[in-house]
Structures are given as structure tokens and as C-alpha cells.
mmCIF file of C-alpha atoms in Angstrom:
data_model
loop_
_atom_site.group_PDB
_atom_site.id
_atom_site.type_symbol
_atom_site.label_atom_id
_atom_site.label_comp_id
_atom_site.label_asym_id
_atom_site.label_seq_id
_atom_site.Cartn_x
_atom_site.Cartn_y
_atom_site.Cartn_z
ATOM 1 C CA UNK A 238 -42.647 -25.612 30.934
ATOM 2 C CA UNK A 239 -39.779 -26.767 32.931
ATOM 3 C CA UNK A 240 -38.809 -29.329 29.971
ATOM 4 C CA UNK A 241 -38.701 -26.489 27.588
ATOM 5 C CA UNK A 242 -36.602 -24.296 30.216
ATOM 6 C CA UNK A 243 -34.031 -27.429 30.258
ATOM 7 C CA UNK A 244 -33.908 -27.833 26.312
ATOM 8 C CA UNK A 245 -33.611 -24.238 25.746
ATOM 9 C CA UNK A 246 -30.741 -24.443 28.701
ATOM 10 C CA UNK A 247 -29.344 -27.217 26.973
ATOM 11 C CA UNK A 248 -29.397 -25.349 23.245
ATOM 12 C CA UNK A 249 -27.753 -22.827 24.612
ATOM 13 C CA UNK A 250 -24.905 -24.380 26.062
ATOM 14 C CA UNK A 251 -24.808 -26.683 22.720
ATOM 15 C CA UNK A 252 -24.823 -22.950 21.028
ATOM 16 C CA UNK A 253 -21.791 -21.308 23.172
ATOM 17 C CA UNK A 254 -19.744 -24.855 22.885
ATOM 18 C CA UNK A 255 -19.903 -24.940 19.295
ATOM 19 C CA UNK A 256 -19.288 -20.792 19.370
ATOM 20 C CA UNK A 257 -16.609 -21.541 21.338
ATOM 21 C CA UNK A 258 -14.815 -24.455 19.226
ATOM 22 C CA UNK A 259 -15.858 -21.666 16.216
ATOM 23 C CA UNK A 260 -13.813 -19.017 17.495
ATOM 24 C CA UNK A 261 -10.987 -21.331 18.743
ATOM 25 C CA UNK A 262 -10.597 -22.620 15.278
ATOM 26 C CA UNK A 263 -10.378 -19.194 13.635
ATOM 27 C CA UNK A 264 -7.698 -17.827 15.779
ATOM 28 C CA UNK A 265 -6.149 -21.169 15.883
ATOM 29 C CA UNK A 266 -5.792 -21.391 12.415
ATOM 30 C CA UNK A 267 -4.896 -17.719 12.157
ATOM 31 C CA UNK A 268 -2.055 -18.518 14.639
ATOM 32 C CA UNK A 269 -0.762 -21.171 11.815
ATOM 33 C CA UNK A 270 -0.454 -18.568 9.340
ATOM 34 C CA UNK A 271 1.440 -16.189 11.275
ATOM 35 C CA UNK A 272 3.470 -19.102 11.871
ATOM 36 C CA UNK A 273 3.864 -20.331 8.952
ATOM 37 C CA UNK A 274 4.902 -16.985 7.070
ATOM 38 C CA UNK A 275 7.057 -16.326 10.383
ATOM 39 C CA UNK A 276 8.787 -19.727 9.282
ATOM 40 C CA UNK A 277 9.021 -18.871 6.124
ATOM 41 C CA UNK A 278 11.288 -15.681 6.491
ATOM 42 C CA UNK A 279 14.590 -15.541 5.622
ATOM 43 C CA UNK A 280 18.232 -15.221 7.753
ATOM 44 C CA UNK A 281 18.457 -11.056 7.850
ATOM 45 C CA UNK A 282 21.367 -9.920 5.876
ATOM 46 C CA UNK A 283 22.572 -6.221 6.187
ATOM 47 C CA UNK A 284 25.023 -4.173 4.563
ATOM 48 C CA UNK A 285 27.738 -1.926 6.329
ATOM 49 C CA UNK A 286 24.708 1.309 6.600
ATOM 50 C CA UNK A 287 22.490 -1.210 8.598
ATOM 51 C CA UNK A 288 20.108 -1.525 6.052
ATOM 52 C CA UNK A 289 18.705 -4.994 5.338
ATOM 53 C CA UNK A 290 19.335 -6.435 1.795
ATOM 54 C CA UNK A 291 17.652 -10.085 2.087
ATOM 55 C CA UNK A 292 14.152 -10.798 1.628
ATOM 56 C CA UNK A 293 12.173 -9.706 4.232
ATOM 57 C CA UNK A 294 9.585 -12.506 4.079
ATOM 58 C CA UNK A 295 9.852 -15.389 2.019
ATOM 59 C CA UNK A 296 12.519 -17.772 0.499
ATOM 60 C CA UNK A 297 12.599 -18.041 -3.440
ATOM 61 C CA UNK A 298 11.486 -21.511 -2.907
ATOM 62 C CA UNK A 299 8.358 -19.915 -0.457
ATOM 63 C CA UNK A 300 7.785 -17.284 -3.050
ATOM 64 C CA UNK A 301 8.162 -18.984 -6.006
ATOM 65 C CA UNK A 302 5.094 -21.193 -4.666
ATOM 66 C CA UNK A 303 2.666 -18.694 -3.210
ATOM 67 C CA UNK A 304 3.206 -17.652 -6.459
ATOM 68 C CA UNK A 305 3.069 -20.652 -8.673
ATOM 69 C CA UNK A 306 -0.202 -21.526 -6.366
ATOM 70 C CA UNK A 307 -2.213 -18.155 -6.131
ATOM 71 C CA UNK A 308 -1.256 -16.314 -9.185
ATOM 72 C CA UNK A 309 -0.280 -19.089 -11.553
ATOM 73 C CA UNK A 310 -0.456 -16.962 -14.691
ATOM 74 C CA UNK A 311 1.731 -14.132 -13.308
ATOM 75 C CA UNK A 312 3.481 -17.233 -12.108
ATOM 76 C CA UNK A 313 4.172 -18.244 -15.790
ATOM 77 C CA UNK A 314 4.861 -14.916 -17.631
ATOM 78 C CA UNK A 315 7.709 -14.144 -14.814
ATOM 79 C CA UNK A 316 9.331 -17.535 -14.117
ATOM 80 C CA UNK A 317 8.461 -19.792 -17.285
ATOM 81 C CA UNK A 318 9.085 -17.314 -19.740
ATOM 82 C CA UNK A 319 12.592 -16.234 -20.329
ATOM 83 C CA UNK A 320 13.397 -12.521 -19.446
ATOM 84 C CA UNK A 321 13.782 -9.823 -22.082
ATOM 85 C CA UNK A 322 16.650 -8.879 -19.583
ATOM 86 C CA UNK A 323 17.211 -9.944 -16.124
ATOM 87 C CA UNK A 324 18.291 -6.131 -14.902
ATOM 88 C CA UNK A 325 15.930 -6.490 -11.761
ATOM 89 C CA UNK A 326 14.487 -9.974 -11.912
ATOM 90 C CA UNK A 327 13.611 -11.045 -8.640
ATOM 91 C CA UNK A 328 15.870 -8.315 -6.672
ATOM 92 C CA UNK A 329 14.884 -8.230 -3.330
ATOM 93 C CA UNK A 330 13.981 -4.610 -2.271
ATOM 94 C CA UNK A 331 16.386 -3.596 1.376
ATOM 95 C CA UNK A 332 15.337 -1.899 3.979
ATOM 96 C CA UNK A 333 12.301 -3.130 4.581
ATOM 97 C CA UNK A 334 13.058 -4.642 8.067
ATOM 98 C CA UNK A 335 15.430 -1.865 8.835
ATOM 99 C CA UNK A 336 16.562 0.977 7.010
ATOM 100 C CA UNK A 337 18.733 4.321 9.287
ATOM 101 C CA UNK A 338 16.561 6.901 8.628
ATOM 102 C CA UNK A 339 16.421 10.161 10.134
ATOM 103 C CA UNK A 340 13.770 10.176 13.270
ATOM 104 C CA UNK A 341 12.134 13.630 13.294
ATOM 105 C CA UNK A 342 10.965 13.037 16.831
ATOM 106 C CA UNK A 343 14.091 11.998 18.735
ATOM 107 C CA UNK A 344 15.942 14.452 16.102
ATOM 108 C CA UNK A 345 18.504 11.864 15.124
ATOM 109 C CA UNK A 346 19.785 8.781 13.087
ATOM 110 C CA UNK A 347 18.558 5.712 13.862
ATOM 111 C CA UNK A 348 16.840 2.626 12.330
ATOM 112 C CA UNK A 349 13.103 2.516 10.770
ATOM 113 C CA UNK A 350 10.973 -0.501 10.603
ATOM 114 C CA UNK A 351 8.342 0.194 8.684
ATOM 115 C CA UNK A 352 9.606 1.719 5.427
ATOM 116 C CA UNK A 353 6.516 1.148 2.830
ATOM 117 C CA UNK A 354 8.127 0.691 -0.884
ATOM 118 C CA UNK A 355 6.352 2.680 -3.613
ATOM 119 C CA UNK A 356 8.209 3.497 -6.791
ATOM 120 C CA UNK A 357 10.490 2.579 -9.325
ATOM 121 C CA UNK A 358 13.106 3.452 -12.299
ATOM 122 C CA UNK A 359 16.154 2.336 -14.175
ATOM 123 C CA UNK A 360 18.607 4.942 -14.349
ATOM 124 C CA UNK A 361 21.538 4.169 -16.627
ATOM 125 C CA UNK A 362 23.263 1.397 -14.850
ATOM 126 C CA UNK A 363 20.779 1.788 -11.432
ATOM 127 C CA UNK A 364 17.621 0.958 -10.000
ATOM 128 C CA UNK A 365 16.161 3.275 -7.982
ATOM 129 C CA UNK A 366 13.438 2.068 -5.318
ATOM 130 C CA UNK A 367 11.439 4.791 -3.028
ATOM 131 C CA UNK A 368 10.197 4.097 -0.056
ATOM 132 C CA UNK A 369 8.310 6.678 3.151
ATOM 133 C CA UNK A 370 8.280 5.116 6.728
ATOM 134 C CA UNK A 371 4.666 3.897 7.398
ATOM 135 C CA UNK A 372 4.785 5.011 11.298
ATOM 136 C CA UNK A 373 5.576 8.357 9.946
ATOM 137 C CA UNK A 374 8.258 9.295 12.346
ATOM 138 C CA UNK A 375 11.392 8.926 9.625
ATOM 139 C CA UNK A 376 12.447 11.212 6.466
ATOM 140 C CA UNK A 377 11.554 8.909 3.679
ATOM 141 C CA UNK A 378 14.433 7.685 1.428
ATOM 142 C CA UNK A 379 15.413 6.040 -2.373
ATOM 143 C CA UNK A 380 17.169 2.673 -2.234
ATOM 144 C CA UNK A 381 20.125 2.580 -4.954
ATOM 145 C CA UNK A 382 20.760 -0.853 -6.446
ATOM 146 C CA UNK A 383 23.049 -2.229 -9.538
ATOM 147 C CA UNK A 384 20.720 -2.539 -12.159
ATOM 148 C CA UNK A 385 22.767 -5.795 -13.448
ATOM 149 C CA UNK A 386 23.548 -7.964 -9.861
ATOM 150 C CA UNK A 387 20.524 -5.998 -7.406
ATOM 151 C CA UNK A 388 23.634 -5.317 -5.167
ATOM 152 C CA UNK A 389 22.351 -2.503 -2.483
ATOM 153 C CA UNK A 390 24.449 0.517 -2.802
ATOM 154 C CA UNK A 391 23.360 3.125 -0.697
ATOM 155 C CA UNK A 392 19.934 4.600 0.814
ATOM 156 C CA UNK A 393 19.626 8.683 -0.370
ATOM 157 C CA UNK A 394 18.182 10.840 2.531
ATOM 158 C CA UNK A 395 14.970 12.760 0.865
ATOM 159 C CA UNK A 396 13.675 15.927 2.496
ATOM 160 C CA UNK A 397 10.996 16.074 5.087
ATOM 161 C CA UNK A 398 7.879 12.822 5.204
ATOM 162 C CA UNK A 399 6.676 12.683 2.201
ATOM 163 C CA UNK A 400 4.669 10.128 1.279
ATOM 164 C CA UNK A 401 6.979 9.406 -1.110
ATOM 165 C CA UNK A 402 6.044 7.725 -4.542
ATOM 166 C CA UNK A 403 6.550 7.546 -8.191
ATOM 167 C CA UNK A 404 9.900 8.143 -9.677
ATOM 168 C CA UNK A 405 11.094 8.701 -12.896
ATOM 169 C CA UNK A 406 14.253 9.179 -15.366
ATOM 170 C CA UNK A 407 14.476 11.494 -17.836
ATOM 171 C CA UNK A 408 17.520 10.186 -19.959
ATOM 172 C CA UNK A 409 18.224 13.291 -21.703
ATOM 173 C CA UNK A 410 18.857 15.721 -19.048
ATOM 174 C CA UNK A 411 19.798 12.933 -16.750
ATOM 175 C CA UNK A 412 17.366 14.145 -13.873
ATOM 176 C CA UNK A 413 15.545 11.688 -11.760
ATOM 177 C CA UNK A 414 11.722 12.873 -10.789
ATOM 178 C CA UNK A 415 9.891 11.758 -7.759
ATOM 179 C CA UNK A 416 6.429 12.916 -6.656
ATOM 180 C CA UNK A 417 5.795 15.059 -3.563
ATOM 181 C CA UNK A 418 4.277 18.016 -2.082
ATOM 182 C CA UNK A 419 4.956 21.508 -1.326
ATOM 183 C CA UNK A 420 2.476 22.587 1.264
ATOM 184 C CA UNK A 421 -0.514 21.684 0.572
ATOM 185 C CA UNK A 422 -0.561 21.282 -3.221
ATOM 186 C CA UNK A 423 0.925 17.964 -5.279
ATOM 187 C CA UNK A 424 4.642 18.849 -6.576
ATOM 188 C CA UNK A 425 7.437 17.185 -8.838
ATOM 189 C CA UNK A 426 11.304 17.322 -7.556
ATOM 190 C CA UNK A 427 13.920 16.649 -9.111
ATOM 191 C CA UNK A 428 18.062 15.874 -8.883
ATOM 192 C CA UNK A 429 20.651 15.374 -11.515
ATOM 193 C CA UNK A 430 21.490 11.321 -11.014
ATOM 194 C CA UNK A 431 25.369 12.444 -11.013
ATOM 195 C CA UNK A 432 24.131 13.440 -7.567
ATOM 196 C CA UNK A 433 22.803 10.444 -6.588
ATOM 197 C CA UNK A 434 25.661 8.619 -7.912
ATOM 198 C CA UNK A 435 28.216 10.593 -5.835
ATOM 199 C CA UNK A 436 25.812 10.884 -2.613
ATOM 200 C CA UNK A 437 27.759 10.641 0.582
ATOM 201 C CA UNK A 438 24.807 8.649 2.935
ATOM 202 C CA UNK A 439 27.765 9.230 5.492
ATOM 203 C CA UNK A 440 26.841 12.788 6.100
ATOM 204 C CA UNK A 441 23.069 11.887 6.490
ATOM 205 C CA UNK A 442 22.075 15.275 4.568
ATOM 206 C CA UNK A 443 18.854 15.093 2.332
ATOM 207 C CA UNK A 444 19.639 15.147 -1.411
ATOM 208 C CA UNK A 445 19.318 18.808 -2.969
ATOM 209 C CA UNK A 446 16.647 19.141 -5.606
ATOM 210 C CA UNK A 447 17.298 21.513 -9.126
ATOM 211 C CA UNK A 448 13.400 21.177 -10.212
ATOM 212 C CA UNK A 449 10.547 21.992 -7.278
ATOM 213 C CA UNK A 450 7.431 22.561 -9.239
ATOM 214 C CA UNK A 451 3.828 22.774 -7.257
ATOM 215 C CA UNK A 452 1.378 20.680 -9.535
ATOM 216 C CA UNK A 453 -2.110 22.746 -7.689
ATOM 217 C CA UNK A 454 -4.584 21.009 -10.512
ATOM 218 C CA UNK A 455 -3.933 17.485 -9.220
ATOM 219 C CA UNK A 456 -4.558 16.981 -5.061
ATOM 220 C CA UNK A 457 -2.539 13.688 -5.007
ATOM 221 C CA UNK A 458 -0.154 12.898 -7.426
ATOM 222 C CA UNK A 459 1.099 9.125 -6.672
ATOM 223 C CA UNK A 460 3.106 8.441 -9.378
ATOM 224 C CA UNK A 461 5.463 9.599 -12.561
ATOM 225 C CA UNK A 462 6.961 7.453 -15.666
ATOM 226 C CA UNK A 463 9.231 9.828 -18.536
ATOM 227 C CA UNK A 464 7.825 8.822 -22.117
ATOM 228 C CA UNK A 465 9.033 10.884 -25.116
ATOM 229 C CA UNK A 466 9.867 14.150 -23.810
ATOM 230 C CA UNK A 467 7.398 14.408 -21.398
ATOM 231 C CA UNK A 468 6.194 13.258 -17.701
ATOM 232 C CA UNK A 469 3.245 11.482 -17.011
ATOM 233 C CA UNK A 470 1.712 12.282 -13.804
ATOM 234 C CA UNK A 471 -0.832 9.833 -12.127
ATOM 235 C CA UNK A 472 -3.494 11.292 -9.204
ATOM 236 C CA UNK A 473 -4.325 8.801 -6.792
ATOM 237 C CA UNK A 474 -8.146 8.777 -5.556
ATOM 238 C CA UNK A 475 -9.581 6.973 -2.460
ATOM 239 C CA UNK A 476 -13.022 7.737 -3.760
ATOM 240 C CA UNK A 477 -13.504 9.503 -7.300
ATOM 241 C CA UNK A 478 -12.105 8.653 -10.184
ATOM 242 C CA UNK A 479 -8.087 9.363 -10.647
ATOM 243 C CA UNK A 480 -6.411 11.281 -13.424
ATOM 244 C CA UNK A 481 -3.164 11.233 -15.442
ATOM 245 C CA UNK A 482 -2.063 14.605 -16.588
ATOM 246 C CA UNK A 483 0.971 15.111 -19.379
ATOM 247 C CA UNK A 484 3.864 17.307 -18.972
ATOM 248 C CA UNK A 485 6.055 17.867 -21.885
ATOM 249 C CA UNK A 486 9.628 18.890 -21.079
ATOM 250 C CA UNK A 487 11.036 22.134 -22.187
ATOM 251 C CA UNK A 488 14.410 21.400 -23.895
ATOM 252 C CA UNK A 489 15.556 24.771 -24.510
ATOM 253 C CA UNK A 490 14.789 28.597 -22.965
ATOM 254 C CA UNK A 491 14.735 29.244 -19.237
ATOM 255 C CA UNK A 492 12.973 25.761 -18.611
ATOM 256 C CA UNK A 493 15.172 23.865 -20.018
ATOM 257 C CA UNK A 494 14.999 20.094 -18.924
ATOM 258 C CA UNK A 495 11.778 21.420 -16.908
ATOM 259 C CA UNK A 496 7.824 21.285 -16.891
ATOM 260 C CA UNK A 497 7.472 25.469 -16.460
ATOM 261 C CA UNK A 498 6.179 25.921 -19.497
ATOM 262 C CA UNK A 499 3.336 28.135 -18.095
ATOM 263 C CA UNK A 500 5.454 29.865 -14.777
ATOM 264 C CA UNK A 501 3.200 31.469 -12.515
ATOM 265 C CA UNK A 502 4.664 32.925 -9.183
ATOM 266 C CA UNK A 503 2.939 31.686 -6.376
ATOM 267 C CA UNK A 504 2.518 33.633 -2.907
ATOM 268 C CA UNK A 505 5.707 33.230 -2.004
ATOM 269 C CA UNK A 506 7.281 34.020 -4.736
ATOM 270 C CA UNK A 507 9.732 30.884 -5.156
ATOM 271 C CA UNK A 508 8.093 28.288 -6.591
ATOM 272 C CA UNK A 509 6.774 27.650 -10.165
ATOM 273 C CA UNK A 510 3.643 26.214 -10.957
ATOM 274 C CA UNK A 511 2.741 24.285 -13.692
ATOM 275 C CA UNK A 512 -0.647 23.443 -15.858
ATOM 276 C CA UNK A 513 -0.682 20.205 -17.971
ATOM 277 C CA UNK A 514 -0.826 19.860 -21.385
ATOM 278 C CA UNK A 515 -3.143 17.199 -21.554
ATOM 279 C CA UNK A 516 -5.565 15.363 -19.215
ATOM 280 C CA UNK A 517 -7.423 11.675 -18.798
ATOM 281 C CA UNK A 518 -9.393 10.418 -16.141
ATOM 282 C CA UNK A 519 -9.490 6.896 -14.787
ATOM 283 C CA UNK A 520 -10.981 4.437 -12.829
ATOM 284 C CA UNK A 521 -9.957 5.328 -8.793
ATOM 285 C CA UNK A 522 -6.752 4.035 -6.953
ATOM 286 C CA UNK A 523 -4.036 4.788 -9.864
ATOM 287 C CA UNK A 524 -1.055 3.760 -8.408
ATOM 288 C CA UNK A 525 1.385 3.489 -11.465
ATOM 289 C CA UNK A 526 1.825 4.165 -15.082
ATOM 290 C CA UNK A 527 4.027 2.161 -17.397
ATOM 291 C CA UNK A 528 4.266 3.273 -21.534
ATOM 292 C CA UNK A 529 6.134 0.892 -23.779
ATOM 293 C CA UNK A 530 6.043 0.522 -27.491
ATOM 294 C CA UNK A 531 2.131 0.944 -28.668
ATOM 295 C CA UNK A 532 0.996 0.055 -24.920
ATOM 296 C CA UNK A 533 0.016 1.966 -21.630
ATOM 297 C CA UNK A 534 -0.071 -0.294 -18.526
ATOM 298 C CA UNK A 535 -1.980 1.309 -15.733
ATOM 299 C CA UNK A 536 -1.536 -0.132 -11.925
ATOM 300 C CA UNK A 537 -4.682 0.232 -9.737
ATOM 301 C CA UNK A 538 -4.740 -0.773 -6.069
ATOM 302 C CA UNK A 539 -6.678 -0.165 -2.745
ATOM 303 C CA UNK A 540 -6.910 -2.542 0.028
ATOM 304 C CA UNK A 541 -5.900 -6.257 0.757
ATOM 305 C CA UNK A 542 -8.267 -7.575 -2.420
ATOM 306 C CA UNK A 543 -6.294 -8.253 -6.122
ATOM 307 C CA UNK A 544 -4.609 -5.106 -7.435
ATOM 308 C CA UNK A 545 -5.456 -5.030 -11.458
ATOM 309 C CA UNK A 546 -3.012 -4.315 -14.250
ATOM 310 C CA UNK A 547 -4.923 -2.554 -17.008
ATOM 311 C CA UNK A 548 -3.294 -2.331 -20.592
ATOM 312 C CA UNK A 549 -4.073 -0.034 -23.031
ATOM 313 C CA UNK A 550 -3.798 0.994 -26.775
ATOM 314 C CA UNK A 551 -1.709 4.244 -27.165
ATOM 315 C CA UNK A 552 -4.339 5.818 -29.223
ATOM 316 C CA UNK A 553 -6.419 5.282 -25.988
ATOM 317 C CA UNK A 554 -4.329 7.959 -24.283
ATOM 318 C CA UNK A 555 -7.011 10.587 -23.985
ATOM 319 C CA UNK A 556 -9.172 7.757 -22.625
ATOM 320 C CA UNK A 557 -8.256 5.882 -20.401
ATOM 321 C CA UNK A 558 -11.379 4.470 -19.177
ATOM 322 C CA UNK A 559 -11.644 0.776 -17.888
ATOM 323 C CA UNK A 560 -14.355 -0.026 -20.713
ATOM 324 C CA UNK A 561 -11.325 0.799 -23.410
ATOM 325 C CA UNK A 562 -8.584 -1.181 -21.804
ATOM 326 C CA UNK A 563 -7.610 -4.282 -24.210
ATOM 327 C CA UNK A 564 -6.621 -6.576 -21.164
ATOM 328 C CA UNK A 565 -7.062 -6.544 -17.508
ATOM 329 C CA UNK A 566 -4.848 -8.927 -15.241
ATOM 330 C CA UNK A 567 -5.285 -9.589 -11.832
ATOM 331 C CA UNK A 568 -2.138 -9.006 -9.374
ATOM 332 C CA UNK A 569 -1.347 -9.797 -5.749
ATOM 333 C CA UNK A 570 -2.860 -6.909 -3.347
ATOM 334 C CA UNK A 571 -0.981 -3.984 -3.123
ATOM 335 C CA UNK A 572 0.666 -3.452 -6.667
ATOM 336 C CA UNK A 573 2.019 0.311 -6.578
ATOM 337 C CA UNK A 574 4.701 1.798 -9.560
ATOM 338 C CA UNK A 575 5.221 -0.068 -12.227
ATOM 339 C CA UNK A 576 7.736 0.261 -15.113
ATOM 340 C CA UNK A 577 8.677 -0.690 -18.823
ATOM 341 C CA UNK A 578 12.443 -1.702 -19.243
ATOM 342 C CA UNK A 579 13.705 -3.650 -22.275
ATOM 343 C CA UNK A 580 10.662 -5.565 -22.758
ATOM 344 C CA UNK A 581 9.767 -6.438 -18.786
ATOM 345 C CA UNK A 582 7.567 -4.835 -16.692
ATOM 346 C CA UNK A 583 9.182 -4.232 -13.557
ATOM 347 C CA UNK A 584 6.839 -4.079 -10.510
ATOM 348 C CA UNK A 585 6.659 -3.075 -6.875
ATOM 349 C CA UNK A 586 4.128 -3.870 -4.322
ATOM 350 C CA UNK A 587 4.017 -2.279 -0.281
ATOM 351 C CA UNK A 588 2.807 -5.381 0.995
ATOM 352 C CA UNK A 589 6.206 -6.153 1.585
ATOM 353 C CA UNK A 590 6.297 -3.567 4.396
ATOM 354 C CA UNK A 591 5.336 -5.395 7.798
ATOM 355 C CA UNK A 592 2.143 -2.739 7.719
ATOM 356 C CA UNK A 593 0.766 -4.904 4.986
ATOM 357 C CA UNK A 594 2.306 -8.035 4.813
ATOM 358 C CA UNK A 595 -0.302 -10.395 6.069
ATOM 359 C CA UNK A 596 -0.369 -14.294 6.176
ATOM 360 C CA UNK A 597 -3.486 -14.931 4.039
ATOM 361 C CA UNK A 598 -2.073 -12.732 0.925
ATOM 362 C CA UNK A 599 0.778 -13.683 -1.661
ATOM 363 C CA UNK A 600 3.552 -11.079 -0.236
ATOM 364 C CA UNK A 601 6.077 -9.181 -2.905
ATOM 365 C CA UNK A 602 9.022 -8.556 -1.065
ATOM 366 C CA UNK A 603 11.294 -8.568 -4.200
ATOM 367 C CA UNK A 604 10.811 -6.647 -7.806
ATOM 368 C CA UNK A 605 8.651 -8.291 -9.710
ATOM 369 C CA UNK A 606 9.684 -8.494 -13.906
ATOM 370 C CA UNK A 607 7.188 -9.856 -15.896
ATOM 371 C CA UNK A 608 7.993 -10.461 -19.684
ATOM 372 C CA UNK A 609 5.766 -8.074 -21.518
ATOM 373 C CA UNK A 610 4.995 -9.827 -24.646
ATOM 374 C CA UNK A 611 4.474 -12.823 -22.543
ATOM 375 C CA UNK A 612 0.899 -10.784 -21.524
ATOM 376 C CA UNK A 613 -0.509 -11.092 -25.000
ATOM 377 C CA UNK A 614 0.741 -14.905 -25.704
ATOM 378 C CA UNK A 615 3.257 -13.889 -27.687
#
């Protein structure tokens, strides 16, 4: 009895050793990575506002090959394949290590860290990037870049928290659309881009809306893309299936260059609801919606696993159900908008916000362009 007491004492301390050495080499090697990635980042650059305008995390030469290594086809159809046009090819998105921000606690100015990127648009000669602050204490803002150079031009105050998302340009009125909330129910806002052009960041005021519309049929719309006349809406769902919903734009009447087709008064009186025209589930987590040509690109994300990009026929519109999509390509995690411009699909991802950016994922910390035909082999 007493030798099996001593080789069961033994075992055991053989057992907590090699536990030991276990758990050692897991947070040894974990300490590499933040290392590495920590190595890895970029001399901080910021423009006269404060705001950062470098690449938060990585080098080209890092990023090209956490790219080239992890993702090597997304690798070739955006660095091996010459751009359609290089308006936003490779731009890196500001702010992301510091953006001034109003701070709804202290009730002042001052600079947030944690601003979590989520949509994008081109806007005549712009790119416009949104962006909410992930510790939820700042108003949320929209980055304005030169569409040509990626040249940081100013950050636009937007009212309230909002978890801030899609955003879209409708050329013909010349209104840019983001995705919001009034109360409780999903919404659509939007501003003339004149006003964005000639917004003062100086005077720290949020940027006045012409278009609030409460959207009460959809509980979380995520993001927008403008498409012939009309706005497609996508719902974001943690645990059913999502929707996209169609808008078309009045050109003409008392909604002109609006969605009120169908104007209810709600309780309060002051804001107009709206009903969609037409409606098409998906698969859950729809975090972007991209239509060029005969295509519709879908973005789907949730978590720290591969986001997909799901591409479908047009005639598919009314169903866009995973079984119908022609092609679906895996992306790094955390893929939100996405959208079409001159034959590349621009793309942003929120892992470049230091909430997600880890050290065992390929991190996006710039736009993403991908040459579209490039997806089919062509």
C-alpha cells in the first residue's frame, strides 16, 4: 500500500509539473503574440484635430504578409490583380487609436480610444468611414477622406451613441444615409453631403439631419447601400435569421428624395414611418450589402471565426438564402459594410478597433479593395 501511496504521490507531482510547463507555454506563447503584433505597429501619425491617420496596427510589409499567409486568395484578388481604380486601395482608416469625440460623461471634448469602424461610401470625390466608440462613453462620428490620395479631412460629430453603421449615397439628391435609431425602433438619417463638405469640426456641433425616418418593421438595421433609386436596408440578427428590406426613393411630391412613401404619424407626432416595398430573409449576422452590375454581395460576421462574403445573382433578390448564393468566400473575422465602386469591392472590418484586434487573427486596419471580377477568375 505504501508503494502505491508513493507512485500515486509521484504521478501527481509528474501531473502538476507537466500542468505547469502546459500552462507556462500557453501564456508564454500568448505573450509572443502580443509582442509580436505590439512590434509590428506603426509610428502614430495625427493630423492638426488629434485624430490618428496611420495604421493603427500593422506595417504594409506586416499586413501585406498576414495577408499573403492566412488569406492567400483575398491576398491575390487585392494585391496581384491590378485595381479597377485605386480610389481607396489600402487607405488606412484614422481614428482608431484616437479620435476627439464628445464624452457624454465628463460633458466635454476630449479624445476616444476605442472608436469601432463600421460603414462605408464614396461620395463624389469622398470616402466616408463611420465609426461608434466601443466603451460607449463618446458621440459616434464619420471619418471624411479624399477618395483619390486617402488624405484625412475631417471627423463629422453625429448625434447622440448610436451604434453607428451602414452608410450610403444617393447621387441624385446628393444625401448621404446612415443607419440609426429613434427610440426604440431602427431609423434612417440623412444630410445633404454639401453639409458635410462645408462642416466646421471646429465648433464640435453634431451634423443636422433633413431625413429622420423610424424603420419599426426591422429591430436592428446594421447597414444601407443606394442601388437604382432605392435603399437597401440590412437587419442584423445575433440569433434568427436577418433580413434586407427595399426602399424605393420618392423623386417627386412631398417625399421627394425620401423613403415616406407610406407616412404614418407616430405618437409624437414628428416622425415618419416607413413600410418596405419588398422583403428577403437571410442567413443571421448581415453586416453589409454591396449591388454591382448583375451581382449582390452580402457580408456576414459574428465573432473572432472567418467572416463570409456571399455573392449572389440579381434575380436572386427575393431570395437570398445561403443555398442560392453562386460563391461564398471566406474573409478575415470581423468583415462589416462593404461596397461596389468602379469595379472593387471596398471593405471594412472592426477588428481594427483595439476591442477586437487580437494577435492570433489577420487584423484590417486599412480599407480593403478587392477587384471584383478578380472573384470569378476573370
Amino acid at each position: 500500500m505504501k508503494k502505491i501511496g508513493r507512485w500515486l504521490l509521484k504521478m501527481l507531482v509528474i501531473i502538476l509539473i507537466l500542468a505547469g510547463v502546459g500552462t507556462a507555454g500557453y501564456f508564454g506563447y500568448q505573450w509572443y503574440q502580443i509582442k509580436q503584433l505590439n512590434d509590428a505597429r506603426p509610428k502614430v501619425v495625427t493630423a492638426k484635430d488629434g485624430t490618428n491617420t496611420n495604421a493603427a496596427w500593422y506595417t504594409t510589409s506586416f499586413y501585406n504578409e498576414q495577408l499573403r499567409r492566412k488569406y492567400s486568395f483575398i491576398n491575390k484578388v487585392s494585391n496581384y490583380v491590378p485595381p479597377r481604380t485605386w480610389a481607396g486601395k489600402d487607405f488606412p482608416i484614422p481614428g482608431l487609436i484616437k479620435t476627439k469625440s464628445y464624452n457624454f460623461e465628463t460633458k466635454k471634448y476630449d479624445t476616444a480610444t476605442a472608436m469601432t469602424p463600421q460603414g462605408i461610401t464614396v461620395a463624389k470625390q469622398y470616402i466616408l468611414l463611420t465609426a461608434y466608440d466601443g466603451d460607449h462613453k463618446h458621440a459616434s462620428v464619420i471619418y471624411v477622406l479624399n477618395k483619390n490620395t486617402g488624405k484625412y479631412l475631417k471627423t463629422i460629430q453625429v448625434n447622440g451613441r448610436p451604434h453607428l453603421g451602414g452608410i450610403a449615397y444617393d447621387p441624385v439628391s446628393g444625401n448621404v444615409w446612415i443607419t440609426g435609431s429613434i427610440g426604440k425602433s431602427s431609423a434612417l438619417m440623412s444630410f445633404p453631403l454639401k453639409e458635410a463638405i462645408s462642416y466646421n469640426e471646429k465648433l464640435h456641433a453634431p451634423i443636422k439631419f433633413n431625413h429622420s425616418i423610424a424603420i419599426p418593421t426591422l429591430e436592428k438595421a446594421s447597414t444601407v447601400t443606394y442601388y437604382d433609386n432605392q435603399l437597401f436596408v440590412g437587419f442584423f440578427n445575433m440569433y434568427g435569421r436577418g433580413r434586407v428590406a427595399s426602399y424605393t426613393i420618392s423623386r417627386s411630391g412631398k417625399n421627394k428624395n425620401s423613403i415616406t412613401n407610406n407616412e404614418i404619424k407616430s405618437v409624437t407626432g414628428t416622425v415618419s414611418w416607413s413600410d418596405p416595398s419588398g422583403v428577403t430573409s437571410m442567413n443571421k449576422q448581415v453586416q453589409g450589402i454591396a449591388i454591382y452590375d448583375n451581382k449582390i454581395f452580402l457580408s456576414q460576421s459574428y465573432g473572432s471565426g472567418n467572416s463570409k462574403l456571399y455573392i449572389f445573382p440579381s434575380t436572386a433578390l427575393d431570395a437570398l438564402d445561403e443555398k442560392n448564393a453562386e460563391k461564398v468566400i471566406d474573409m478575415p473575422p470581423y468583415l462589416e459594410q462593404i461596397t461596389a465602386y468602379r469595379g472593387q469591392l471596398l471593405c471594412v472590418f472592426e477588428s481594427g478597433s483595439k476591442l477586437y484586434a487580437k494577435p492570433d487573427i489577420v487584423i484590417i486596419d486599412r480599407i480593403l479593395s478587392i477587384n471584383i471580377n478578380a472573384l470569378f477568375g476573370n
